[in-house]
Amino acid sequence: MIELPEGIVLATQLNEALRGKKIVQVTANASPHKFAWFYGDPDGYDTLLSGRTVQSADSYGGKVHIRLSGNGGLMFCEGIALRYYDNPAKLPKKHQLLVEFDGATFLAATVQMYGGLYGYEGELENKYDDIARVKPPVLSDDFDITYFKSLVPGDKQKLSAKAFLATAQRIPGLGNGVAQDILFNAGLSPRHDISMLSPKDWETLYFAVKNTLTDMTEKGGRDTERDLLGNPGGYTTVMSKNTYKSPCPRCGGDVLKQAYMGGSVYFCPACQT
């Protein structure tokens, strides 16, 4: 899944690979996928986007945008795999979106589990993107501990650590995937009731969020995900599908994998309470 670190990495690579290139042809929905969510009619994407030039790419809250000339654009989110190709012979046989640029270069987008593909003109209507744009980016100075604590719901409802971090768009781009190492670094179980956190616990969790996401981003994303060229990220996950059968690196005990809140959580019951 594209989460905050991967979104930033992909946007940087897209700027390097595609800035200034003109779209020659767009093929959308060539391989229909039940959970590929298109914005508008994919049959019209070629007419809508061809002839436009890439101006820039950026990422807000894990959503990757490509800005095009003429007030158009593309956005990708959730489980979209983006790959850049400069050799037509290496193009994937199946894809949900294929964009050909001048110079025989290509951007292919394929859905891994589910994902959104947005081709648009003018203002994109997407409430989650709007939320991500108005909230302070996690890696900015505006995302300080005072702001972090202000995200706690005021109705005193019971909320787990995972729910606090990864639901309700409290922190756009922070999803279930990156939450695993954040919680390990904070020493908290995914099920820990945040109403029980002490001021010191809040400080520990805050710095776990900032430091873990910074490390993931600076190292090119997580090793469970791949970048624009198909390479795995350089950040070695501690708690993930890659590692949960190995002993906990802190105590040597067993790491558990459990279903929780619509996804899998990986944690050490001895180190995370």
mmCIF file of C-alpha atoms in Angstrom:
data_model
loop_
_atom_site.group_PDB
_atom_site.id
_atom_site.type_symbol
_atom_site.label_atom_id
_atom_site.label_comp_id
_atom_site.label_asym_id
_atom_site.label_seq_id
_atom_site.Cartn_x
_atom_site.Cartn_y
_atom_site.Cartn_z
ATOM 1 C CA MET A 1 0.000 0.000 0.000
ATOM 2 C CA ILE A 2 1.124 3.542 -0.706
ATOM 3 C CA GLU A 3 1.529 5.183 2.679
ATOM 4 C CA LEU A 4 3.306 8.381 3.628
ATOM 5 C CA PRO A 5 6.949 7.277 3.048
ATOM 6 C CA GLU A 6 6.202 5.565 -0.264
ATOM 7 C CA GLY A 7 4.143 8.510 -1.498
ATOM 8 C CA ILE A 8 7.026 10.910 -0.939
ATOM 9 C CA VAL A 9 9.529 8.547 -2.574
ATOM 10 C CA LEU A 10 7.312 7.947 -5.624
ATOM 11 C CA ALA A 11 6.672 11.670 -6.102
ATOM 12 C CA THR A 12 10.404 12.384 -6.022
ATOM 13 C CA GLN A 13 11.105 9.655 -8.584
ATOM 14 C CA LEU A 14 8.237 10.755 -10.837
ATOM 15 C CA ASN A 15 9.647 14.278 -10.930
ATOM 16 C CA GLU A 16 13.021 12.916 -11.972
ATOM 17 C CA ALA A 17 11.626 10.544 -14.621
ATOM 18 C CA LEU A 18 8.678 12.403 -16.135
ATOM 19 C CA ARG A 19 8.899 16.167 -15.623
ATOM 20 C CA GLY A 20 8.605 17.876 -19.013
ATOM 21 C CA LYS A 21 7.441 14.757 -20.881
ATOM 22 C CA LYS A 22 4.292 14.860 -23.027
ATOM 23 C CA ILE A 23 1.597 12.205 -22.895
ATOM 24 C CA VAL A 24 1.178 10.432 -26.239
ATOM 25 C CA GLN A 25 -1.480 7.861 -25.385
ATOM 26 C CA VAL A 26 -3.436 6.605 -22.381
ATOM 27 C CA THR A 27 -4.876 3.101 -22.047
ATOM 28 C CA ALA A 28 -7.242 2.696 -19.111
ATOM 29 C CA ASN A 29 -8.978 -0.398 -17.761
ATOM 30 C CA ALA A 30 -7.349 -2.772 -20.274
ATOM 31 C CA SER A 31 -7.335 -5.422 -17.527
ATOM 32 C CA PRO A 32 -10.573 -4.893 -15.591
ATOM 33 C CA HIS A 33 -10.209 -5.276 -11.844
ATOM 34 C CA LYS A 34 -13.118 -5.461 -9.416
ATOM 35 C CA PHE A 35 -11.395 -3.194 -6.924
ATOM 36 C CA ALA A 36 -9.887 -0.654 -9.332
ATOM 37 C CA TRP A 37 -11.706 2.592 -8.608
ATOM 38 C CA PHE A 38 -11.561 5.100 -11.463
ATOM 39 C CA TYR A 39 -12.492 8.735 -11.173
ATOM 40 C CA GLY A 40 -15.013 9.370 -13.888
ATOM 41 C CA ASP A 41 -15.130 7.276 -17.065
ATOM 42 C CA PRO A 42 -11.819 5.495 -17.791
ATOM 43 C CA ASP A 43 -12.831 5.221 -21.461
ATOM 44 C CA GLY A 44 -12.357 8.970 -21.702
ATOM 45 C CA TYR A 45 -8.894 9.127 -20.142
ATOM 46 C CA ASP A 46 -7.035 9.091 -23.489
ATOM 47 C CA THR A 47 -8.990 12.079 -24.788
ATOM 48 C CA LEU A 48 -8.750 13.830 -21.431
ATOM 49 C CA LEU A 49 -5.001 13.436 -20.853
ATOM 50 C CA SER A 50 -3.197 12.948 -24.178
ATOM 51 C CA GLY A 51 -1.190 15.936 -25.352
ATOM 52 C CA ARG A 52 -0.639 17.256 -21.840
ATOM 53 C CA THR A 53 2.838 17.729 -20.365
ATOM 54 C CA VAL A 54 3.973 16.680 -16.910
ATOM 55 C CA GLN A 55 4.669 19.742 -14.807
ATOM 56 C CA SER A 56 5.387 18.210 -11.408
ATOM 57 C CA ALA A 57 4.587 15.406 -8.994
ATOM 58 C CA ASP A 58 3.873 15.609 -5.282
ATOM 59 C CA SER A 59 2.322 13.624 -2.458
ATOM 60 C CA TYR A 60 -0.114 14.498 0.299
ATOM 61 C CA GLY A 61 -0.987 11.942 2.929
ATOM 62 C CA GLY A 62 0.155 8.982 0.835
ATOM 63 C CA LYS A 63 -1.701 10.081 -2.303
ATOM 64 C CA VAL A 64 0.528 10.606 -5.343
ATOM 65 C CA HIS A 65 -0.307 13.422 -7.756
ATOM 66 C CA ILE A 66 1.026 14.141 -11.228
ATOM 67 C CA ARG A 67 0.290 17.735 -12.265
ATOM 68 C CA LEU A 68 -0.290 18.194 -15.995
ATOM 69 C CA SER A 69 -0.436 21.215 -18.263
ATOM 70 C CA GLY A 70 -3.837 22.666 -19.043
ATOM 71 C CA ASN A 71 -5.123 22.268 -15.485
ATOM 72 C CA GLY A 72 -5.241 18.459 -15.597
ATOM 73 C CA GLY A 73 -3.793 15.715 -13.466
ATOM 74 C CA LEU A 74 -3.532 12.139 -12.275
ATOM 75 C CA MET A 75 -3.748 10.843 -8.734
ATOM 76 C CA PHE A 76 -3.005 7.381 -7.359
ATOM 77 C CA CYS A 77 -3.747 5.993 -3.901
ATOM 78 C CA GLU A 78 -4.114 2.873 -1.764
ATOM 79 C CA GLY A 79 -2.814 -0.348 -3.358
ATOM 80 C CA ILE A 80 -1.590 1.001 -6.685
ATOM 81 C CA ALA A 81 1.803 -0.193 -7.935
ATOM 82 C CA LEU A 82 3.435 2.443 -10.131
ATOM 83 C CA ARG A 83 6.271 1.470 -12.456
ATOM 84 C CA TYR A 84 8.324 3.466 -14.957
ATOM 85 C CA TYR A 85 9.595 1.798 -18.148
ATOM 86 C CA ASP A 86 11.907 2.991 -20.897
ATOM 87 C CA ASN A 87 11.733 -0.296 -22.809
ATOM 88 C CA PRO A 88 8.371 -1.272 -24.365
ATOM 89 C CA ALA A 89 9.398 -4.944 -24.332
ATOM 90 C CA LYS A 90 9.312 -4.924 -20.515
ATOM 91 C CA LEU A 91 5.791 -3.567 -20.116
ATOM 92 C CA PRO A 92 3.493 -5.701 -17.944
ATOM 93 C CA LYS A 93 0.896 -7.782 -19.763
ATOM 94 C CA LYS A 94 -1.819 -6.693 -17.356
ATOM 95 C CA HIS A 95 -2.381 -3.173 -16.077
ATOM 96 C CA GLN A 96 -5.225 -0.886 -15.085
ATOM 97 C CA LEU A 97 -3.611 2.229 -16.533
ATOM 98 C CA LEU A 98 -0.791 2.647 -19.050
ATOM 99 C CA VAL A 99 0.463 6.121 -19.936
ATOM 100 C CA GLU A 100 2.828 6.452 -22.887
ATOM 101 C CA PHE A 101 5.060 9.510 -23.045
ATOM 102 C CA ASP A 102 7.217 10.913 -25.811
ATOM 103 C CA GLY A 103 10.580 9.191 -26.132
ATOM 104 C CA ALA A 104 8.930 5.758 -25.812
ATOM 105 C CA THR A 105 8.717 5.918 -22.023
ATOM 106 C CA PHE A 106 5.804 4.606 -19.994
ATOM 107 C CA LEU A 107 4.094 4.726 -16.621
ATOM 108 C CA ALA A 108 2.100 1.612 -15.706
ATOM 109 C CA ALA A 109 -0.326 1.421 -12.807
ATOM 110 C CA THR A 110 -1.593 -1.919 -11.533
ATOM 111 C CA VAL A 111 -3.917 -2.666 -8.641
ATOM 112 C CA GLN A 112 -2.493 -5.010 -6.027
ATOM 113 C CA MET A 113 -5.543 -5.465 -3.772
ATOM 114 C CA TYR A 114 -7.604 -2.328 -4.253
ATOM 115 C CA GLY A 115 -6.762 1.184 -5.293
ATOM 116 C CA GLY A 116 -7.840 4.493 -6.778
ATOM 117 C CA LEU A 117 -6.858 5.885 -10.184
ATOM 118 C CA TYR A 118 -7.931 9.450 -10.829
ATOM 119 C CA GLY A 119 -7.679 11.208 -14.181
ATOM 120 C CA TYR A 120 -9.160 14.679 -13.941
ATOM 121 C CA GLU A 121 -9.350 18.228 -15.241
ATOM 122 C CA GLY A 122 -9.816 21.253 -13.044
ATOM 123 C CA GLU A 123 -10.265 20.683 -9.326
ATOM 124 C CA LEU A 124 -10.231 17.097 -8.101
ATOM 125 C CA GLU A 125 -13.162 16.279 -5.856
ATOM 126 C CA ASN A 126 -11.851 13.940 -3.172
ATOM 127 C CA LYS A 127 -12.545 14.617 0.505
ATOM 128 C CA TYR A 128 -9.578 12.562 1.724
ATOM 129 C CA ASP A 129 -7.197 14.519 -0.470
ATOM 130 C CA ASP A 130 -8.745 17.750 0.801
ATOM 131 C CA ILE A 131 -8.185 16.636 4.413
ATOM 132 C CA ALA A 132 -4.552 15.758 3.720
ATOM 133 C CA ARG A 133 -3.900 19.189 2.224
ATOM 134 C CA VAL A 134 -5.153 21.188 5.184
ATOM 135 C CA LYS A 135 -3.558 19.133 7.957
ATOM 136 C CA PRO A 136 0.086 19.691 8.957
ATOM 137 C CA PRO A 137 2.382 17.182 7.218
ATOM 138 C CA VAL A 138 3.797 14.717 9.740
ATOM 139 C CA LEU A 139 7.390 15.494 8.784
ATOM 140 C CA SER A 140 6.925 19.259 9.146
ATOM 141 C CA ASP A 141 7.637 21.398 12.207
ATOM 142 C CA ASP A 142 3.926 22.233 12.428
ATOM 143 C CA PHE A 143 3.241 18.638 13.422
ATOM 144 C CA ASP A 144 4.405 19.154 16.999
ATOM 145 C CA ILE A 145 3.415 17.325 20.166
ATOM 146 C CA THR A 146 0.719 19.863 21.016
ATOM 147 C CA TYR A 147 -0.954 19.263 17.672
ATOM 148 C CA PHE A 148 -0.462 15.505 18.059
ATOM 149 C CA LYS A 149 -2.317 15.468 21.382
ATOM 150 C CA SER A 150 -5.084 17.627 19.927
ATOM 151 C CA LEU A 151 -6.007 14.716 17.636
ATOM 152 C CA VAL A 152 -7.457 12.771 20.565
ATOM 153 C CA PRO A 153 -11.281 12.731 20.276
ATOM 154 C CA GLY A 154 -12.942 14.931 22.867
ATOM 155 C CA ASP A 155 -15.796 12.552 23.611
ATOM 156 C CA LYS A 156 -13.625 10.317 25.812
ATOM 157 C CA GLN A 157 -14.506 7.235 23.764
ATOM 158 C CA LYS A 158 -12.311 4.188 24.208
ATOM 159 C CA LEU A 159 -9.773 4.155 21.398
ATOM 160 C CA SER A 160 -6.931 1.741 20.762
ATOM 161 C CA ALA A 161 -3.449 2.840 19.762
ATOM 162 C CA LYS A 162 -3.895 1.432 16.263
ATOM 163 C CA ALA A 163 -7.281 3.115 15.852
ATOM 164 C CA PHE A 164 -5.845 6.438 17.007
ATOM 165 C CA LEU A 165 -2.927 6.326 14.583
ATOM 166 C CA ALA A 166 -4.431 4.717 11.517
ATOM 167 C CA THR A 167 -8.135 5.562 11.265
ATOM 168 C CA ALA A 168 -10.447 8.536 10.689
ATOM 169 C CA GLN A 169 -7.774 10.409 8.698
ATOM 170 C CA ARG A 170 -6.306 11.777 11.916
ATOM 171 C CA ILE A 171 -2.851 11.498 10.378
ATOM 172 C CA PRO A 172 -3.183 11.268 6.573
ATOM 173 C CA GLY A 173 -0.720 8.789 5.096
ATOM 174 C CA LEU A 174 -0.233 6.881 8.352
ATOM 175 C CA GLY A 175 -1.933 3.534 7.776
ATOM 176 C CA ASN A 176 -1.846 0.047 9.185
ATOM 177 C CA GLY A 177 1.454 -0.777 7.484
ATOM 178 C CA VAL A 178 3.684 1.927 8.960
ATOM 179 C CA ALA A 179 1.816 1.796 12.281
ATOM 180 C CA GLN A 180 3.379 -1.591 13.079
ATOM 181 C CA ASP A 181 6.923 -0.282 13.575
ATOM 182 C CA ILE A 182 5.703 2.948 15.160
ATOM 183 C CA LEU A 183 3.915 0.980 17.864
ATOM 184 C CA PHE A 184 6.881 -1.344 18.347
ATOM 185 C CA ASN A 185 9.199 1.630 18.782
ATOM 186 C CA ALA A 186 6.744 3.161 21.248
ATOM 187 C CA GLY A 187 6.400 -0.106 23.190
ATOM 188 C CA LEU A 188 2.632 -0.129 22.777
ATOM 189 C CA SER A 189 0.287 -2.937 21.818
ATOM 190 C CA PRO A 190 -2.028 -2.140 18.889
ATOM 191 C CA ARG A 191 -4.905 -2.678 21.335
ATOM 192 C CA HIS A 192 -3.566 -0.374 24.057
ATOM 193 C CA ASP A 193 -6.248 2.023 25.302
ATOM 194 C CA ILE A 194 -4.900 5.530 24.656
ATOM 195 C CA SER A 195 -6.925 6.936 27.555
ATOM 196 C CA MET A 196 -4.423 5.143 29.783
ATOM 197 C CA LEU A 197 -1.362 6.888 28.319
ATOM 198 C CA SER A 198 0.690 9.025 30.686
ATOM 199 C CA PRO A 199 2.264 12.330 29.550
ATOM 200 C CA LYS A 200 5.553 10.440 29.148
ATOM 201 C CA ASP A 201 3.801 7.774 27.051
ATOM 202 C CA TRP A 202 2.371 10.456 24.759
ATOM 203 C CA GLU A 203 5.830 11.935 24.283
ATOM 204 C CA THR A 204 7.263 8.493 23.483
ATOM 205 C CA LEU A 205 4.492 7.791 20.961
ATOM 206 C CA TYR A 206 4.891 11.205 19.337
ATOM 207 C CA PHE A 207 8.611 10.747 18.763
ATOM 208 C CA ALA A 208 8.023 7.192 17.547
ATOM 209 C CA VAL A 209 5.694 8.603 14.868
ATOM 210 C CA LYS A 210 8.102 11.351 13.793
ATOM 211 C CA ASN A 211 11.318 9.334 13.933
ATOM 212 C CA THR A 212 9.966 6.144 12.378
ATOM 213 C CA LEU A 213 8.335 7.917 9.441
ATOM 214 C CA THR A 214 11.426 10.052 8.897
ATOM 215 C CA ASP A 215 13.621 6.944 8.843
ATOM 216 C CA MET A 216 11.284 5.135 6.447
ATOM 217 C CA THR A 217 11.210 8.096 4.076
ATOM 218 C CA GLU A 218 14.931 8.820 4.111
ATOM 219 C CA LYS A 219 15.680 5.174 3.334
ATOM 220 C CA GLY A 220 13.408 5.077 0.300
ATOM 221 C CA GLY A 221 10.318 3.465 1.817
ATOM 222 C CA ARG A 222 9.678 0.109 3.447
ATOM 223 C CA ASP A 223 11.140 -3.186 2.234
ATOM 224 C CA THR A 224 7.582 -4.527 1.975
ATOM 225 C CA GLU A 225 6.854 -2.038 -0.846
ATOM 226 C CA ARG A 226 8.508 -1.215 -4.169
ATOM 227 C CA ASP A 227 9.483 2.076 -5.766
ATOM 228 C CA LEU A 228 8.950 3.432 -9.288
ATOM 229 C CA LEU A 229 11.677 1.172 -10.704
ATOM 230 C CA GLY A 230 10.416 -1.937 -8.922
ATOM 231 C CA ASN A 231 13.077 -1.907 -6.208
ATOM 232 C CA PRO A 232 12.130 -2.634 -2.580
ATOM 233 C CA GLY A 233 12.526 0.213 -0.125
ATOM 234 C CA GLY A 234 15.700 0.446 1.911
ATOM 235 C CA TYR A 235 13.987 0.578 5.291
ATOM 236 C CA THR A 236 14.002 -2.856 6.926
ATOM 237 C CA THR A 237 10.699 -3.355 8.690
ATOM 238 C CA VAL A 238 10.779 -4.740 12.224
ATOM 239 C CA MET A 239 7.128 -5.794 12.454
ATOM 240 C CA SER A 240 5.704 -6.897 9.093
ATOM 241 C CA LYS A 241 4.833 -9.858 6.899
ATOM 242 C CA ASN A 242 8.568 -10.171 6.187
ATOM 243 C CA THR A 243 9.631 -10.613 9.786
ATOM 244 C CA TYR A 244 6.856 -11.888 12.026
ATOM 245 C CA LYS A 245 8.095 -15.503 11.954
ATOM 246 C CA SER A 246 11.462 -14.337 13.307
ATOM 247 C CA PRO A 247 12.142 -13.682 17.009
ATOM 248 C CA CYS A 248 11.534 -10.211 18.396
ATOM 249 C CA PRO A 249 14.762 -8.246 17.834
ATOM 250 C CA ARG A 250 14.461 -6.701 21.289
ATOM 251 C CA CYS A 251 13.672 -9.636 23.591
ATOM 252 C CA GLY A 252 13.995 -12.716 21.392
ATOM 253 C CA GLY A 253 10.428 -13.793 22.093
ATOM 254 C CA ASP A 254 7.698 -14.781 19.658
ATOM 255 C CA VAL A 255 6.104 -12.149 17.426
ATOM 256 C CA LEU A 256 2.358 -12.524 16.965
ATOM 257 C CA LYS A 257 0.253 -11.935 13.879
ATOM 258 C CA GLN A 258 -3.416 -11.287 14.532
ATOM 259 C CA ALA A 259 -6.405 -9.926 12.648
ATOM 260 C CA TYR A 260 -7.522 -6.635 14.154
ATOM 261 C CA MET A 261 -9.696 -3.827 12.830
ATOM 262 C CA GLY A 262 -9.819 -5.074 9.257
ATOM 263 C CA GLY A 263 -6.124 -5.847 8.865
ATOM 264 C CA SER A 264 -3.231 -7.822 10.270
ATOM 265 C CA VAL A 265 -1.207 -6.536 13.195
ATOM 266 C CA TYR A 266 2.268 -7.762 14.113
ATOM 267 C CA PHE A 267 3.558 -7.204 17.637
ATOM 268 C CA CYS A 268 5.643 -8.590 20.460
ATOM 269 C CA PRO A 269 3.388 -9.236 23.486
ATOM 270 C CA ALA A 270 6.389 -8.977 25.829
ATOM 271 C CA CYS A 271 7.747 -5.654 24.514
ATOM 272 C CA GLN A 272 4.433 -4.033 23.572
ATOM 273 C CA THR A 273 1.909 -3.687 26.369
#
